[in-house]
Coordinates of C-alpha atoms in Angstrom, one line a residue:
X1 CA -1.8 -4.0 -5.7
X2 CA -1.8 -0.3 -4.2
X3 CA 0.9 -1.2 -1.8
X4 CA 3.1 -2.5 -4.3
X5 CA 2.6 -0.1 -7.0
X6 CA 3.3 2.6 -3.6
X7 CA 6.8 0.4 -3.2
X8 CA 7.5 0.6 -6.4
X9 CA 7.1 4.0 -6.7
X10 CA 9.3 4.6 -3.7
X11 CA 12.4 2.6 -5.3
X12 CA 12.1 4.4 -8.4
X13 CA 11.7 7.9 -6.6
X14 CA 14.7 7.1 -4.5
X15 CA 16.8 5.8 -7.3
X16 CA 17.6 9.0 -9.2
X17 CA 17.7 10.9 -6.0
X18 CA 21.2 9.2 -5.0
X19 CA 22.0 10.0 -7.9
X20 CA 20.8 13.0 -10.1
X21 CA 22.0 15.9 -7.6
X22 CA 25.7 14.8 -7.8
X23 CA 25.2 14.1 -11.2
X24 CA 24.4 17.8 -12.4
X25 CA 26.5 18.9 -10.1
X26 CA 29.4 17.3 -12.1
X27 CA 27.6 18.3 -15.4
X28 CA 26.2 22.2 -14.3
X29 CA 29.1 23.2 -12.0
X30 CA 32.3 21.0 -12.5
X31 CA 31.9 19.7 -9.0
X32 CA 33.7 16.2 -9.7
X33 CA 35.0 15.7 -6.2
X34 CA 33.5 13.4 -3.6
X35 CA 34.8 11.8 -0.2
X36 CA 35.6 8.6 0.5
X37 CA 32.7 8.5 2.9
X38 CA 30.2 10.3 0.9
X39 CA 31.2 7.7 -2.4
X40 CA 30.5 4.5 0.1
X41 CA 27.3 6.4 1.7
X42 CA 26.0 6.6 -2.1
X43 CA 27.4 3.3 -3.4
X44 CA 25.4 1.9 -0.3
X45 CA 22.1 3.2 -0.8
X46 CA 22.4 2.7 -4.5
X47 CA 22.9 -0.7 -4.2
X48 CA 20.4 -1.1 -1.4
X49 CA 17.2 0.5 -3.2
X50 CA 18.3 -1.6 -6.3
X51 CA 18.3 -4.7 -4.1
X52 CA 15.0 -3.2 -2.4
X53 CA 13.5 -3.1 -6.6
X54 CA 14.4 -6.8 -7.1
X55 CA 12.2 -7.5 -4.3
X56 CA 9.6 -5.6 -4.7
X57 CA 9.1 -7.2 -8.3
X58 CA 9.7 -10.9 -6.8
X59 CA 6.2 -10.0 -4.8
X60 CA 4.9 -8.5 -7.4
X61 CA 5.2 -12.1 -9.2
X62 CA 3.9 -13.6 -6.2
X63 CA 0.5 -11.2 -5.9
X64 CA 0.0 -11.9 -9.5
X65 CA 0.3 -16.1 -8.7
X66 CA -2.3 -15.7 -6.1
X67 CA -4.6 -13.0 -7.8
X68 CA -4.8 -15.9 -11.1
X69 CA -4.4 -19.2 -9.1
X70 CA -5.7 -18.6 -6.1
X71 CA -7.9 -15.7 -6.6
X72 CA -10.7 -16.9 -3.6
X73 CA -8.0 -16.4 -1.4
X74 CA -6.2 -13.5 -2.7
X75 CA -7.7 -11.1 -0.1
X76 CA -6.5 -13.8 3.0
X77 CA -3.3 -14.2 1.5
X78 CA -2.4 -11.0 0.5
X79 CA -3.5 -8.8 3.4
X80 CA -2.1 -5.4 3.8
X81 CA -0.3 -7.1 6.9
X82 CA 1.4 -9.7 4.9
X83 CA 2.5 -7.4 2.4
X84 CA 4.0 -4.7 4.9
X85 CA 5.6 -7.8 6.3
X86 CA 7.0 -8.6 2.6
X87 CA 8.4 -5.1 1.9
X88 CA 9.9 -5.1 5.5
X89 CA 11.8 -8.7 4.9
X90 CA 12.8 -6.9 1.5
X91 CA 14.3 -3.8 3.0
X92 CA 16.2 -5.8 6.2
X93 CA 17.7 -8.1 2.9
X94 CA 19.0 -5.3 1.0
X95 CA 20.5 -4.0 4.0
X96 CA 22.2 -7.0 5.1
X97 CA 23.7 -8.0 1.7
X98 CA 24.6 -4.6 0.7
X99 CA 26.1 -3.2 3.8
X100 CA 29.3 -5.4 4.0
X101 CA 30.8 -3.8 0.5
X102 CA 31.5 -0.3 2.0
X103 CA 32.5 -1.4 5.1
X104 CA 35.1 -3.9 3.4
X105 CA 35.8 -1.2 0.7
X106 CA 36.4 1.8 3.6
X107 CA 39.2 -0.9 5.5
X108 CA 41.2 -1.2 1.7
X109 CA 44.0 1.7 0.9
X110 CA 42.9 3.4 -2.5
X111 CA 45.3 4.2 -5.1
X112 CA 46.9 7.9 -5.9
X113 CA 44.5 8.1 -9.2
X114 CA 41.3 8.7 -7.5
X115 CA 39.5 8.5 -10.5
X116 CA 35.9 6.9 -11.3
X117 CA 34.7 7.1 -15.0
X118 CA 31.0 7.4 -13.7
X119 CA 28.4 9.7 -12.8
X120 CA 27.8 7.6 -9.6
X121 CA 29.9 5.5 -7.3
X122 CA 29.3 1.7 -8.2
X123 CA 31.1 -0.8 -6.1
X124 CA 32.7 -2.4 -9.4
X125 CA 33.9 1.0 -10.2
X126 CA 35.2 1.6 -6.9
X127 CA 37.3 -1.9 -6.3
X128 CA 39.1 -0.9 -9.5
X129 CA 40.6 1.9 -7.4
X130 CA 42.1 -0.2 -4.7
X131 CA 45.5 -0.7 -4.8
X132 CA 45.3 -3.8 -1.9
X133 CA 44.4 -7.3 -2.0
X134 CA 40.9 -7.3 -3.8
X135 CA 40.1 -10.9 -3.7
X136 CA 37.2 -10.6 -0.9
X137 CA 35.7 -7.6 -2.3
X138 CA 35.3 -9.3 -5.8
X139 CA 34.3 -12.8 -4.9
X140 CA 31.9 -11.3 -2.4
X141 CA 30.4 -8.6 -4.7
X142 CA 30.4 -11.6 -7.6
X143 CA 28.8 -14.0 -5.3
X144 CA 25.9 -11.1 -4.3
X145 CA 25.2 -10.1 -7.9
X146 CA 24.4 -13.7 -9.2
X147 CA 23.1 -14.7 -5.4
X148 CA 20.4 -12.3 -5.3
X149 CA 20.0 -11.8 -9.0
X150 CA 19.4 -15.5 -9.3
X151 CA 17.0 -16.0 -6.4
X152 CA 15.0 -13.4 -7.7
X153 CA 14.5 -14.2 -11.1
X154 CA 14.2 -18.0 -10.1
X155 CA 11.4 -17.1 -7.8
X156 CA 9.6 -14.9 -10.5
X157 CA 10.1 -17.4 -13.6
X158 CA 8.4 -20.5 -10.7
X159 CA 5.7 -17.8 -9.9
X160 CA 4.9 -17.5 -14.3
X161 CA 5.4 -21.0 -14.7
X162 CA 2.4 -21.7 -12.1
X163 CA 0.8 -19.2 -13.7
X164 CA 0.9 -20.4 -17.3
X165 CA -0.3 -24.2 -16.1
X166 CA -3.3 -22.5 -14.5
X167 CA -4.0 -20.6 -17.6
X168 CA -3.3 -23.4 -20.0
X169 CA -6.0 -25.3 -18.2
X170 CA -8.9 -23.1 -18.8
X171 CA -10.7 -23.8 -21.5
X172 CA -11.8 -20.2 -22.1
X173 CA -9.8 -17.4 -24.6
X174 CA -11.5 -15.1 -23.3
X175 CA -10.3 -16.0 -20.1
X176 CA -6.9 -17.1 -21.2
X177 CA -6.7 -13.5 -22.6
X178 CA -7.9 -11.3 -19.4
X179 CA -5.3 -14.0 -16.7
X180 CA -2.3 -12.7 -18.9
X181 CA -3.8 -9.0 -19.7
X182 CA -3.1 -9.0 -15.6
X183 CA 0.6 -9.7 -16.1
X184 CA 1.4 -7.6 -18.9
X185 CA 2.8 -4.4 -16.7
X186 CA 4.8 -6.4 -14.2
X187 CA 6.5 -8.2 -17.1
X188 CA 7.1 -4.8 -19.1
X189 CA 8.3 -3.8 -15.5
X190 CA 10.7 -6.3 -14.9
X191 CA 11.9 -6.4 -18.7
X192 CA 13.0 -2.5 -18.3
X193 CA 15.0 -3.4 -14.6
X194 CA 17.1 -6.8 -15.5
X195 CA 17.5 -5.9 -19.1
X196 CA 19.8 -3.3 -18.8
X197 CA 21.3 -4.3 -15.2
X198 CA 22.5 -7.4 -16.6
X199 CA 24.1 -5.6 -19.7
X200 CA 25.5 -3.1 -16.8
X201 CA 27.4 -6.3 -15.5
X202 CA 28.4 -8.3 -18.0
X203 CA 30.4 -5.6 -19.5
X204 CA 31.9 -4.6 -16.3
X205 CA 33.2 -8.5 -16.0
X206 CA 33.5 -9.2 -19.7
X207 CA 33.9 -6.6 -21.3
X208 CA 37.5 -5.5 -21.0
X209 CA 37.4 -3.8 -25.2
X210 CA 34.5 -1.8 -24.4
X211 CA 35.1 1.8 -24.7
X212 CA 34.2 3.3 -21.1
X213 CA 31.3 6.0 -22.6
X214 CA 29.6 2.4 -22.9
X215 CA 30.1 1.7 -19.4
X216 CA 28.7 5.1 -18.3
X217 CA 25.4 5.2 -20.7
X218 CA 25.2 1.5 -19.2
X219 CA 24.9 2.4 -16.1
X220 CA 23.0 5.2 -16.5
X221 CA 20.5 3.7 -18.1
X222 CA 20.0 0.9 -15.1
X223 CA 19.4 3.8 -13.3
X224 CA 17.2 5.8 -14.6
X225 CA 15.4 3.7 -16.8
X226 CA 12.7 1.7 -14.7
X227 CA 12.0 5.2 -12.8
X228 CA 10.8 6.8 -16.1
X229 CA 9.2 4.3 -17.8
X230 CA 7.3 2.6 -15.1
X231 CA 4.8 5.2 -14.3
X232 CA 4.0 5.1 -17.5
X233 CA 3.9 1.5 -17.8
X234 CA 1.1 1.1 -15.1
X235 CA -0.6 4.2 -15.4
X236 CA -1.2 2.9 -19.0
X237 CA -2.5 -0.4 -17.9
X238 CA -4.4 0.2 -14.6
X239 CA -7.9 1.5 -15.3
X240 CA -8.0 2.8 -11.9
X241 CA -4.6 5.4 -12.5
X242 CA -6.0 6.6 -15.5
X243 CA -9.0 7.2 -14.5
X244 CA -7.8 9.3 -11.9
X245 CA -5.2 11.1 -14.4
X246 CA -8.5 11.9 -16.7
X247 CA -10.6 13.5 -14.0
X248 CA -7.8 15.6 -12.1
X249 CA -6.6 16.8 -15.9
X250 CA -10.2 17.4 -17.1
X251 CA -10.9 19.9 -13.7
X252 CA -7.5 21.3 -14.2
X253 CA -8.1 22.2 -17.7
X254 CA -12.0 23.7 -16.8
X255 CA -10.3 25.8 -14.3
X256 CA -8.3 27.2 -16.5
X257 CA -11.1 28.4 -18.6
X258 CA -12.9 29.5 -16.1
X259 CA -9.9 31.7 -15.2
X260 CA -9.9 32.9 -18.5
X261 CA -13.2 33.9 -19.2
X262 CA -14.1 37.0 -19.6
X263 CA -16.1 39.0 -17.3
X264 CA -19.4 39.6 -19.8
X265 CA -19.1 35.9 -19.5
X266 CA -19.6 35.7 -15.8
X267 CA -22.1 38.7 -15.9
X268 CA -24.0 36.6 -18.5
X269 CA -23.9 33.7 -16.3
X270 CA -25.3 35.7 -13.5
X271 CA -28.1 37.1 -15.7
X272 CA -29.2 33.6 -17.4
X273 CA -28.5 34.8 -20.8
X274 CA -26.8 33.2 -23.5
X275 CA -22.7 33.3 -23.8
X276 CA -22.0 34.7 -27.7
X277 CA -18.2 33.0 -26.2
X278 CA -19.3 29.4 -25.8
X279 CA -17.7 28.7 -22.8
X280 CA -21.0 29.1 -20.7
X281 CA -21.5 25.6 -20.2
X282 CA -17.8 25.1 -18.8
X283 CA -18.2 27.5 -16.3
X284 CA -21.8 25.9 -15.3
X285 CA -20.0 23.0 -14.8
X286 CA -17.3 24.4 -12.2
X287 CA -19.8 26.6 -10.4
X288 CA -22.0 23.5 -10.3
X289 CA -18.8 21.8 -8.8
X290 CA -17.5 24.3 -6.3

């Protein structure tokens, strides 16, 4: 579960990263130009490390199948081999799908009105610039959208269905209650990444009457979205993060008032007698500590 939640994290760290810096750029300083090559090198990893997200929550549906039906074996399944082995097959995927669009984008001729309405270079946004034959790039880019998308979210909804058979037959609520408590977060997870990706592309395709602000908060929000809210998300739900986020903010908060403590307070420390302050038995505690 470590390893994912570490993948996870990855994706959404690297996510805004491709994006933010040119972003206030455009916002703080006016910088709206780009390259051709620096738009494709951004439209690439973009659509690599979304690719790279999908996949990391189609194994996260599959740890959570073997965790609830197959938990004897979850450890033998699931190995921290197996899963390296996952997030590499995951990464070499993104690669190969994604990397033909900037390549067949970069041989095309791009019109005189070098203009995308975006805050990042999306290959949707980018064909509508071409002024050649855009057949390929559209059937291809099409194809990979619903391709992947579909594999994906087929995989995940087989993974649930096992796991709501295997639930169903236990006779327990108690039990029925703590198998779905362990699928809450990945659900919440996956609700904030397809939700507004597929609202992201069906306007793009469909949505011809839409004013463009639409298409930019749209996008935006596919973006940045899953990187904010899913730290949250597990850090609310694991025991083990907040746990951890308790203790380091507790001994961050006792060092402050140790720092600010007076020094009759220290000297009273040092000579056993009682703090008139009352923050004796804080600084007990961190001299106990360190």
């Amino acid at each position: 579960m470590y390893l994912l939640l570490c993948m996870l994290a990855l994706t959404d760290i690297a996510t805004p990263t491709f994006v933010v810096p040119k972003a206030l750029g455009i916002f703080w300083f006016n910088l709206k130009g780009i390259t051709v090559a620096g738009c494709l090198t951004q439209m690439f990893f973009l659509h690599t490390i979304s690719v790279m997200h999908s996949s990391t929550l189609v194994t996260m549906a599959f740890d959570r199948y073997v965790a609830i039906c197959n938990p004897l074996r979850y450890a033998t399944i699931l190995s921290n081999a197996q899963i390296a082995k996952l997030g590499l097959v995951g990464f070499i995927r993104a690669v190969l799908f994604i990397l033909p669009l900037p390549l067949l984008l970069s041989q095309q001729t791009f019109c005189a009105n070098r203009i995308i309405p975006h805050t990042q270079c999306e290959h949707i946004a980018m064909v509508k610039m071409v002024c050649g034959d855009i057949r390929v790039n559209r059937i291809y880019g099409f194809v990979l959208t619903f391709v992947i998308n579909g594999f994906d979210l087929t995989f995940i909804a087989l993974s649930y269905g096992l796991i709501i058979r295997a639930v169903l037959r236990i006779s327990s609520h108690k039990a029925h209650q703590k198998a779905l408590n362990t699928c809450t977060a990945h659900i919440c997870v996956m609700l904030t990444y397809y939700t507004p990706t597929f609202f992201s592309i069906l306007t793009h395709h469909f949505g011809q009457g839409i004013a463009p602000y639409v298409h930019i908060i749209l996008a935006d929000l596919y973006l940045l979205i899953p990187p904010m809210l899913n730290p949250i998300i597990y850090g609310v739900k694991t025991k083990e993060l907040r746990d951890k986020v308790v203790k380091y903010t507790c001994r961050s908060s006792a060092d402050t008032k140790f720092t600010q403590s007076s020094a009759d307070t220290r000297d009273d420390i040092s000579s056993g007698l009682q703090c008139p302050s009352g923050n004796c038995q804080i600084v007990r505690e961190y001299v106990n500590q360190h």
